[in-house]
PDB file of C-alpha atoms in Angstrom:
ATOM      1  CA  MET A   1     132.721 130.321  79.808  1.00 45.00           C
ATOM      2  CA  GLN A   2     131.057 127.642  81.884  1.00 47.00           C
ATOM      3  CA  SER A   3     128.582 125.331  80.186  1.00 47.00           C
ATOM      4  CA  ALA A   4     125.120 124.974  81.679  1.00 49.00           C
ATOM      5  CA  THR A   5     124.544 121.836  83.690  1.00 49.00           C
ATOM      6  CA  THR A   6     121.491 119.799  82.722  1.00 44.00           C
ATOM      7  CA  VAL A   7     119.710 118.122  85.611  1.00 42.00           C
ATOM      8  CA  VAL A   8     118.202 114.823  84.553  1.00 43.00           C
ATOM      9  CA  GLU A   9     115.237 113.731  86.614  1.00 58.00           C
ATOM     10  CA  PRO A  10     115.409 110.037  87.571  1.00 74.00           C
ATOM     11  CA  ARG A  11     112.859 107.905  85.758  1.00 87.00           C
ATOM     12  CA  PRO A  12     110.280 106.301  88.075  1.00 93.00           C
ATOM     13  CA  THR A  13     110.576 102.588  88.768  1.00 94.00           C
ATOM     14  CA  VAL A  14     107.990  99.891  89.414  1.00 95.00           C
ATOM     15  CA  ALA A  15     108.631 100.348  93.141  1.00 95.00           C
ATOM     16  CA  ASP A  16     107.910 104.087  92.841  1.00 95.00           C
ATOM     17  CA  PHE A  17     104.510 103.378  91.300  1.00 95.00           C
ATOM     18  CA  HIS A  18     103.658 100.689  93.835  1.00 96.00           C
ATOM     19  CA  ARG A  19     104.635 102.983  96.692  1.00 94.00           C
ATOM     20  CA  VAL A  20     101.727 105.330  95.929  1.00 94.00           C
ATOM     21  CA  ASN A  21      99.054 102.594  95.709  1.00 91.00           C
ATOM     22  CA  ARG A  22      95.814 103.091  97.630  1.00 86.00           C
ATOM     23  CA  GLY A  23      95.635  99.588  99.119  1.00 83.00           C
ATOM     24  CA  GLY A  24      92.549  97.497  98.586  1.00 83.00           C
ATOM     25  CA  GLY A  25      93.427  94.611 100.867  1.00 86.00           C
ATOM     26  CA  LEU A  26      96.105  91.996 101.409  1.00 88.00           C
ATOM     27  CA  PHE A  27      95.662  90.255  98.034  1.00 92.00           C
ATOM     28  CA  SER A  28      95.343  93.495  96.103  1.00 93.00           C
ATOM     29  CA  GLU A  29      98.448  95.018  97.645  1.00 92.00           C
ATOM     30  CA  SER A  30     100.505  91.829  97.233  1.00 92.00           C
ATOM     31  CA  VAL A  31      99.409  90.955  93.685  1.00 95.00           C
ATOM     32  CA  SER A  32      97.134  93.390  91.842  1.00 96.00           C
ATOM     33  CA  GLN A  33      98.896  96.593  92.856  1.00 96.00           C
ATOM     34  CA  TRP A  34     102.293  95.185  91.820  1.00 97.00           C
ATOM     35  CA  ILE A  35     100.967  94.144  88.414  1.00 97.00           C
ATOM     36  CA  GLY A  36      99.362  97.563  88.203  1.00 97.00           C
ATOM     37  CA  ALA A  37     102.732  99.181  88.944  1.00 97.00           C
ATOM     38  CA  VAL A  38     104.251  97.354  85.972  1.00 97.00           C
ATOM     39  CA  PHE A  39     101.378  98.543  83.749  1.00 98.00           C
ATOM     40  CA  ALA A  40     101.807 102.089  85.065  1.00 97.00           C
ATOM     41  CA  LEU A  41     105.528 102.008  84.283  1.00 97.00           C
ATOM     42  CA  VAL A  42     104.890 100.818  80.719  1.00 97.00           C
ATOM     43  CA  ALA A  43     102.183 103.450  80.259  1.00 97.00           C
ATOM     44  CA  GLN A  44     104.515 106.165  81.521  1.00 96.00           C
ATOM     45  CA  ARG A  45     107.225 105.064  79.093  1.00 95.00           C
ATOM     46  CA  LEU A  46     104.690 105.132  76.235  1.00 96.00           C
ATOM     47  CA  GLY A  47     103.396 108.563  77.223  1.00 95.00           C
ATOM     48  CA  LEU A  48      99.855 107.329  77.945  1.00 95.00           C
ATOM     49  CA  ARG A  49      97.488 109.229  80.207  1.00 95.00           C
ATOM     50  CA  PRO A  50      95.794 107.563  83.205  1.00 96.00           C
ATOM     51  CA  THR A  51      92.377 107.713  81.531  1.00 96.00           C
ATOM     52  CA  ALA A  52      93.700 105.484  78.737  1.00 96.00           C
ATOM     53  CA  LEU A  53      94.312 102.776  81.343  1.00 97.00           C
ATOM     54  CA  THR A  54      90.890 103.403  82.879  1.00 97.00           C
ATOM     55  CA  ILE A  55      89.099 102.920  79.558  1.00 97.00           C
ATOM     56  CA  THR A  56      91.167  99.822  78.752  1.00 97.00           C
ATOM     57  CA  ASN A  57      90.207  98.397  82.137  1.00 97.00           C
ATOM     58  CA  LEU A  58      86.542  99.017  81.353  1.00 97.00           C
ATOM     59  CA  VAL A  59      86.664  97.469  77.876  1.00 98.00           C
ATOM     60  CA  LEU A  60      88.508  94.365  79.081  1.00 98.00           C
ATOM     61  CA  GLY A  61      86.298  93.947  82.155  1.00 97.00           C
ATOM     62  CA  LEU A  62      83.115  94.285  80.109  1.00 98.00           C
ATOM     63  CA  ALA A  63      84.365  91.921  77.388  1.00 98.00           C
ATOM     64  CA  THR A  64      85.262  89.277  79.964  1.00 98.00           C
ATOM     65  CA  SER A  65      81.931  89.478  81.788  1.00 98.00           C
ATOM     66  CA  VAL A  66      79.920  89.511  78.559  1.00 98.00           C
ATOM     67  CA  THR A  67      81.759  86.359  77.477  1.00 98.00           C
ATOM     68  CA  VAL A  68      80.869  84.629  80.755  1.00 98.00           C
ATOM     69  CA  VAL A  69      77.204  85.646  80.370  1.00 98.00           C
ATOM     70  CA  ALA A  70      77.069  84.550  76.719  1.00 98.00           C
ATOM     71  CA  LEU A  71      78.492  81.119  77.498  1.00 98.00           C
ATOM     72  CA  ALA A  72      76.728  80.492  80.834  1.00 98.00           C
ATOM     73  CA  ASP A  73      73.970  78.287  79.381  1.00 97.00           C
ATOM     74  CA  ARG A  74      76.399  76.373  77.153  1.00 97.00           C
ATOM     75  CA  VAL A  75      78.690  75.669  80.095  1.00 98.00           C
ATOM     76  CA  ALA A  76      75.729  74.445  82.147  1.00 97.00           C
ATOM     77  CA  ALA A  77      74.685  72.175  79.259  1.00 96.00           C
ATOM     78  CA  GLY A  78      78.198  70.770  78.949  1.00 96.00           C
ATOM     79  CA  ASP A  79      78.742  72.141  75.438  1.00 97.00           C
ATOM     80  CA  VAL A  80      81.643  74.391  76.527  1.00 97.00           C
ATOM     81  CA  PRO A  81      84.278  73.262  79.069  1.00 97.00           C
ATOM     82  CA  ALA A  82      84.003  75.228  82.296  1.00 97.00           C
ATOM     83  CA  TRP A  83      87.783  75.537  82.593  1.00 97.00           C
ATOM     84  CA  VAL A  84      87.971  77.507  79.333  1.00 97.00           C
ATOM     85  CA  VAL A  85      85.533  80.129  80.568  1.00 97.00           C
ATOM     86  CA  GLY A  86      87.117  80.087  84.022  1.00 97.00           C
ATOM     87  CA  ILE A  87      90.616  80.786  82.724  1.00 98.00           C
ATOM     88  CA  ALA A  88      89.283  83.572  80.490  1.00 98.00           C
ATOM     89  CA  ALA A  89      87.535  85.096  83.509  1.00 98.00           C
ATOM     90  CA  LEU A  90      90.581  84.707  85.742  1.00 98.00           C
ATOM     91  CA  VAL A  91      92.931  86.423  83.308  1.00 98.00           C
ATOM     92  CA  GLY A  92      90.455  89.020  82.026  1.00 98.00           C
ATOM     93  CA  TRP A  93      89.176  90.176  85.402  1.00 98.00           C
ATOM     94  CA  GLN A  94      92.611  90.217  87.050  1.00 97.00           C
ATOM     95  CA  VAL A  95      94.261  92.170  84.227  1.00 98.00           C
ATOM     96  CA  ALA A  96      91.349  94.614  84.140  1.00 98.00           C
ATOM     97  CA  TYR A  97      91.630  95.168  87.892  1.00 97.00           C
ATOM     98  CA  ALA A  98      95.405  95.618  87.649  1.00 97.00           C
ATOM     99  CA  LEU A  99      94.785  98.331  85.055  1.00 97.00           C
ATOM    100  CA  ASP A 100      92.330  99.919  87.476  1.00 96.00           C
ATOM    101  CA  CYS A 101      95.117  99.948  90.066  1.00 96.00           C
ATOM    102  CA  ALA A 102      97.584 101.304  87.509  1.00 97.00           C
ATOM    103  CA  ASP A 103      95.618 104.389  86.446  1.00 96.00           C
ATOM    104  CA  GLY A 104      95.718 105.894  89.923  1.00 95.00           C
ATOM    105  CA  GLN A 105      99.396 105.061  90.388  1.00 96.00           C
ATOM    106  CA  LEU A 106     100.255 106.672  87.056  1.00 96.00           C
ATOM    107  CA  ALA A 107      98.234 109.771  87.901  1.00 95.00           C
ATOM    108  CA  ARG A 108      99.877 110.237  91.295  1.00 94.00           C
ATOM    109  CA  VAL A 109     103.481 109.617  90.215  1.00 95.00           C
ATOM    110  CA  THR A 110     103.291 111.767  87.071  1.00 93.00           C
ATOM    111  CA  GLY A 111     101.072 114.489  88.521  1.00 92.00           C
ATOM    112  CA  GLN A 112      98.321 113.887  85.970  1.00 91.00           C
ATOM    113  CA  GLY A 113      95.520 113.462  88.473  1.00 86.00           C
ATOM    114  CA  SER A 114      92.336 115.487  88.001  1.00 89.00           C
ATOM    115  CA  ALA A 115      88.781 115.627  89.311  1.00 90.00           C
ATOM    116  CA  ALA A 116      87.466 114.618  85.877  1.00 91.00           C
ATOM    117  CA  GLY A 117      89.826 111.641  85.743  1.00 90.00           C
ATOM    118  CA  ALA A 118      88.716 110.529  89.198  1.00 90.00           C
ATOM    119  CA  ARG A 119      85.070 110.691  88.109  1.00 91.00           C
ATOM    120  CA  VAL A 120      85.777 108.630  84.998  1.00 95.00           C
ATOM    121  CA  ASP A 121      87.585 106.075  87.155  1.00 93.00           C
ATOM    122  CA  VAL A 122      84.648 105.667  89.551  1.00 90.00           C
ATOM    123  CA  LEU A 123      82.078 105.496  86.739  1.00 94.00           C
ATOM    124  CA  CYS A 124      84.106 102.860  84.895  1.00 95.00           C
ATOM    125  CA  ASP A 125      84.445 100.878  88.127  1.00 93.00           C
ATOM    126  CA  VAL A 126      80.662 100.926  88.507  1.00 92.00           C
ATOM    127  CA  ALA A 127      80.135  99.755  84.929  1.00 95.00           C
ATOM    128  CA  ALA A 128      82.734  96.971  85.202  1.00 95.00           C
ATOM    129  CA  GLN A 129      81.302  95.710  88.485  1.00 94.00           C
ATOM    130  CA  ILE A 130      77.736  95.728  87.163  1.00 95.00           C
ATOM    131  CA  ALA A 131      78.968  93.490  84.342  1.00 97.00           C
ATOM    132  CA  LEU A 132      80.776  91.241  86.820  1.00 97.00           C
ATOM    133  CA  VAL A 133      77.634  90.849  88.935  1.00 96.00           C
ATOM    134  CA  ALA A 134      75.639  90.057  85.802  1.00 97.00           C
ATOM    135  CA  ALA A 135      78.176  87.361  84.887  1.00 98.00           C
ATOM    136  CA  LEU A 136      77.976  85.686  88.294  1.00 97.00           C
ATOM    137  CA  GLY A 137      74.185  86.014  88.398  1.00 97.00           C
ATOM    138  CA  ALA A 138      73.786  84.547  84.913  1.00 97.00           C
ATOM    139  CA  THR A 139      76.047  81.617  85.801  1.00 98.00           C
ATOM    140  CA  ALA A 140      74.161  80.937  89.034  1.00 97.00           C
ATOM    141  CA  VAL A 141      70.805  80.896  87.195  1.00 97.00           C
ATOM    142  CA  ALA A 142      72.167  78.731  84.359  1.00 98.00           C
ATOM    143  CA  GLN A 143      73.638  76.219  86.787  1.00 97.00           C
ATOM    144  CA  ARG A 144      70.608  76.288  89.099  1.00 96.00           C
ATOM    145  CA  PRO A 145      67.480  77.377  87.180  1.00 95.00           C
ATOM    146  CA  GLY A 146      65.452  77.613  90.391  1.00 93.00           C
ATOM    147  CA  THR A 147      67.609  80.476  91.697  1.00 95.00           C
ATOM    148  CA  PRO A 148      65.167  83.110  93.077  1.00 96.00           C
ATOM    149  CA  SER A 149      65.126  86.356  91.122  1.00 95.00           C
ATOM    150  CA  TRP A 150      65.013  88.335  94.377  1.00 96.00           C
ATOM    151  CA  LEU A 151      68.310  86.745  95.460  1.00 96.00           C
ATOM    152  CA  VAL A 152      70.043  87.863  92.270  1.00 96.00           C
ATOM    153  CA  ALA A 153      68.591  91.367  92.729  1.00 95.00           C
ATOM    154  CA  VAL A 154      69.745  91.626  96.361  1.00 95.00           C
ATOM    155  CA  PHE A 155      73.137  90.213  95.389  1.00 95.00           C
ATOM    156  CA  ALA A 156      73.517  92.901  92.728  1.00 94.00           C
ATOM    157  CA  GLY A 157      72.450  95.676  95.088  1.00 92.00           C
ATOM    158  CA  THR A 158      74.617  94.673  98.040  1.00 90.00           C
ATOM    159  CA  TRP A 159      77.652  94.075  95.818  1.00 90.00           C
ATOM    160  CA  MET A 160      77.949  97.838  95.300  1.00 84.00           C
ATOM    161  CA  VAL A 161      78.433  98.349  99.054  1.00 82.00           C
ATOM    162  CA  ASN A 162      82.175  97.728  98.577  1.00 76.00           C
ATOM    163  CA  LEU A 163      82.496 100.403  95.927  1.00 74.00           C
ATOM    164  CA  VAL A 164      80.352 102.949  97.775  1.00 77.00           C
ATOM    165  CA  THR A 165      82.192 102.522 101.088  1.00 71.00           C
ATOM    166  CA  SER A 166      85.560 102.730  99.320  1.00 69.00           C
ATOM    167  CA  VAL A 167      84.589 106.089  97.818  1.00 65.00           C
ATOM    168  CA  MET A 168      83.238 107.296 101.172  1.00 66.00           C
ATOM    169  CA  GLN A 169      86.487 106.339 102.920  1.00 62.00           C
ATOM    170  CA  SER A 170      88.555 108.703 100.795  1.00 60.00           C
ATOM    171  CA  GLY A 171      89.066 112.388 101.473  1.00 55.00           C
ATOM    172  CA  PRO A 172      89.169 114.433 104.688  1.00 54.00           C
ATOM    173  CA  ASN A 173      86.098 112.766 106.222  1.00 55.00           C
ATOM    174  CA  ALA A 174      87.375 109.207 105.743  1.00 54.00           C
ATOM    175  CA  ALA A 175      86.660 106.731 108.517  1.00 55.00           C
ATOM    176  CA  SER A 176      86.939 102.986 108.971  1.00 54.00           C
ATOM    177  CA  MET A 177      85.094 100.630 111.310  1.00 52.00           C
ATOM    178  CA  VAL A 178      88.159  98.408 111.653  1.00 53.00           C
ATOM    179  CA  THR A 179      91.453 100.312 111.763  1.00 51.00           C
ATOM    180  CA  SER A 180      93.702  97.411 112.759  1.00 49.00           C
ATOM    181  CA  THR A 181      96.291  96.365 110.171  1.00 58.00           C
ATOM    182  CA  SER A 182      97.325  93.143 111.905  1.00 57.00           C
ATOM    183  CA  LEU A 183      97.679  90.035 109.734  1.00 53.00           C
ATOM    184  CA  PRO A 184      94.669  88.177 111.261  1.00 56.00           C
ATOM    185  CA  VAL A 185      92.409  91.174 110.599  1.00 52.00           C
ATOM    186  CA  ARG A 186      93.740  91.575 107.063  1.00 56.00           C
ATOM    187  CA  LEU A 187      93.101  87.882 106.383  1.00 54.00           C
ATOM    188  CA  VAL A 188      89.502  88.276 107.541  1.00 57.00           C
ATOM    189  CA  LYS A 189      89.154  91.342 105.315  1.00 61.00           C
ATOM    190  CA  LEU A 190      90.066  89.254 102.254  1.00 68.00           C
ATOM    191  CA  VAL A 191      86.360  88.530 101.900  1.00 77.00           C
ATOM    192  CA  ARG A 192      85.978  92.190 100.882  1.00 80.00           C
ATOM    193  CA  ASP A 193      89.255  92.490  98.937  1.00 88.00           C
ATOM    194  CA  TYR A 194      88.158  92.941  95.310  1.00 91.00           C
ATOM    195  CA  GLY A 195      91.260  91.301  93.874  1.00 93.00           C
ATOM    196  CA  ALA A 196      90.771  88.236  96.073  1.00 92.00           C
ATOM    197  CA  VAL A 197      87.032  88.114  95.387  1.00 93.00           C
ATOM    198  CA  ILE A 198      87.351  88.053  91.601  1.00 96.00           C
ATOM    199  CA  PHE A 199      90.158  85.486  91.908  1.00 96.00           C
ATOM    200  CA  VAL A 200      87.913  83.147  93.911  1.00 95.00           C
ATOM    201  CA  ALA A 201      84.939  83.802  91.615  1.00 96.00           C
ATOM    202  CA  ALA A 202      86.985  82.856  88.552  1.00 97.00           C
ATOM    203  CA  LEU A 203      88.277  79.706  90.262  1.00 97.00           C
ATOM    204  CA  VAL A 204      84.698  78.663  90.994  1.00 97.00           C
ATOM    205  CA  LEU A 205      83.730  79.247  87.355  1.00 98.00           C
ATOM    206  CA  MET A 206      86.722  77.166  86.299  1.00 97.00           C
ATOM    207  CA  LEU A 207      86.537  74.248  88.717  1.00 97.00           C
ATOM    208  CA  ALA A 208      82.982  74.051  90.063  1.00 97.00           C
ATOM    209  CA  PRO A 209      80.536  76.407  88.305  1.00 97.00           C
ATOM    210  CA  ALA A 210      77.610  74.724  90.062  1.00 96.00           C
ATOM    211  CA  LEU A 211      78.846  76.380  93.269  1.00 97.00           C
ATOM    212  CA  THR A 212      78.305  79.856  91.821  1.00 97.00           C
ATOM    213  CA  PHE A 213      74.854  79.880  93.452  1.00 97.00           C
ATOM    214  CA  TRP A 214      76.523  79.616  96.863  1.00 96.00           C
ATOM    215  CA  VAL A 215      79.029  82.307  95.920  1.00 95.00           C
ATOM    216  CA  VAL A 216      76.063  84.572  95.247  1.00 96.00           C
ATOM    217  CA  VAL A 217      74.501  83.637  98.595  1.00 95.00           C
ATOM    218  CA  ALA A 218      77.753  84.103 100.508  1.00 92.00           C
ATOM    219  CA  PHE A 219      78.534  87.551  99.136  1.00 92.00           C
ATOM    220  CA  THR A 220      74.939  88.682  99.560  1.00 93.00           C
ATOM    221  CA  VAL A 221      75.206  87.830 103.258  1.00 90.00           C
ATOM    222  CA  VAL A 222      78.687  89.342 103.666  1.00 88.00           C
ATOM    223  CA  ASN A 223      78.001  92.597 101.814  1.00 88.00           C
ATOM    224  CA  GLY A 224      74.500  92.946 103.261  1.00 88.00           C
ATOM    225  CA  GLY A 225      75.890  92.434 106.752  1.00 86.00           C
ATOM    226  CA  PHE A 226      78.630  94.973 106.131  1.00 83.00           C
ATOM    227  CA  LEU A 227      76.056  97.490 104.912  1.00 85.00           C
ATOM    228  CA  LEU A 228      74.017  97.125 108.102  1.00 85.00           C
ATOM    229  CA  ALA A 229      77.163  97.352 110.234  1.00 82.00           C
ATOM    230  CA  SER A 230      78.266 100.478 108.345  1.00 79.00           C
ATOM    231  CA  ILE A 231      74.890 102.122 108.917  1.00 83.00           C
ATOM    232  CA  ALA A 232      75.077 101.349 112.635  1.00 85.00           C
ATOM    233  CA  PHE A 233      78.709 102.569 112.837  1.00 80.00           C
ATOM    234  CA  SER A 234      77.922 105.845 111.054  1.00 79.00           C
ATOM    235  CA  ALA A 235      74.712 106.434 113.034  1.00 86.00           C
ATOM    236  CA  ARG A 236      76.542 105.924 116.308  1.00 84.00           C
ATOM    237  CA  ALA A 237      79.252 108.365 115.257  1.00 79.00           C
ATOM    238  CA  SER A 238      76.678 110.989 114.230  1.00 84.00           C
ATOM    239  CA  LEU A 239      74.936 110.790 117.623  1.00 84.00           C
ATOM    240  CA  ARG A 240      78.051 111.469 119.658  1.00 78.00           C
TER     241      ARG A 240
END
């Protein structure tokens, strides 16, 4: 009598998780998505569901941003060293974003993806980015009390352009204004790579928090310009 042969499925590796990443830009793909792949592997070994990573990302992102907001005035007054807050922001925001990368990788590799999970992911991204914008806005105002309130409001509004366009570029009707994947184009796109953006923002908080005002100005111009360009691109396509 022949014994039954048991087929053992190979366990996924870090490379397997990274292979199914959804991009995000040169920095994100080279750094954040790889860290996310490690987190996804650990989560898979522990039997965690993707939503567990999503919620952890939200909690860590909110905690980091709330800390920056709470200490903004004390940093401006010189009571708290800027480098302490900057390092906390650098680590907190980057780990939170890596977890955001990991939840999708885990869902795709293990087949645990769902419409409800995707909705939770987007909603948590919105909440985490609102907190991030609040942190940068609070720091800009603390460092430069004359910062116009309208600038902070426009900064907050245009910041969400990245998230909205990312959602719109998924699915069967996805489209991109710039389809080139050449290195020069990808370097230019770093200004809209979330992983790179939060890395630069944390460095500014760490080394030169007084420059946060100009970070707010710069990203208001960049994201506002991209919004106008996206409207023009989509309108042109709809008139063809």
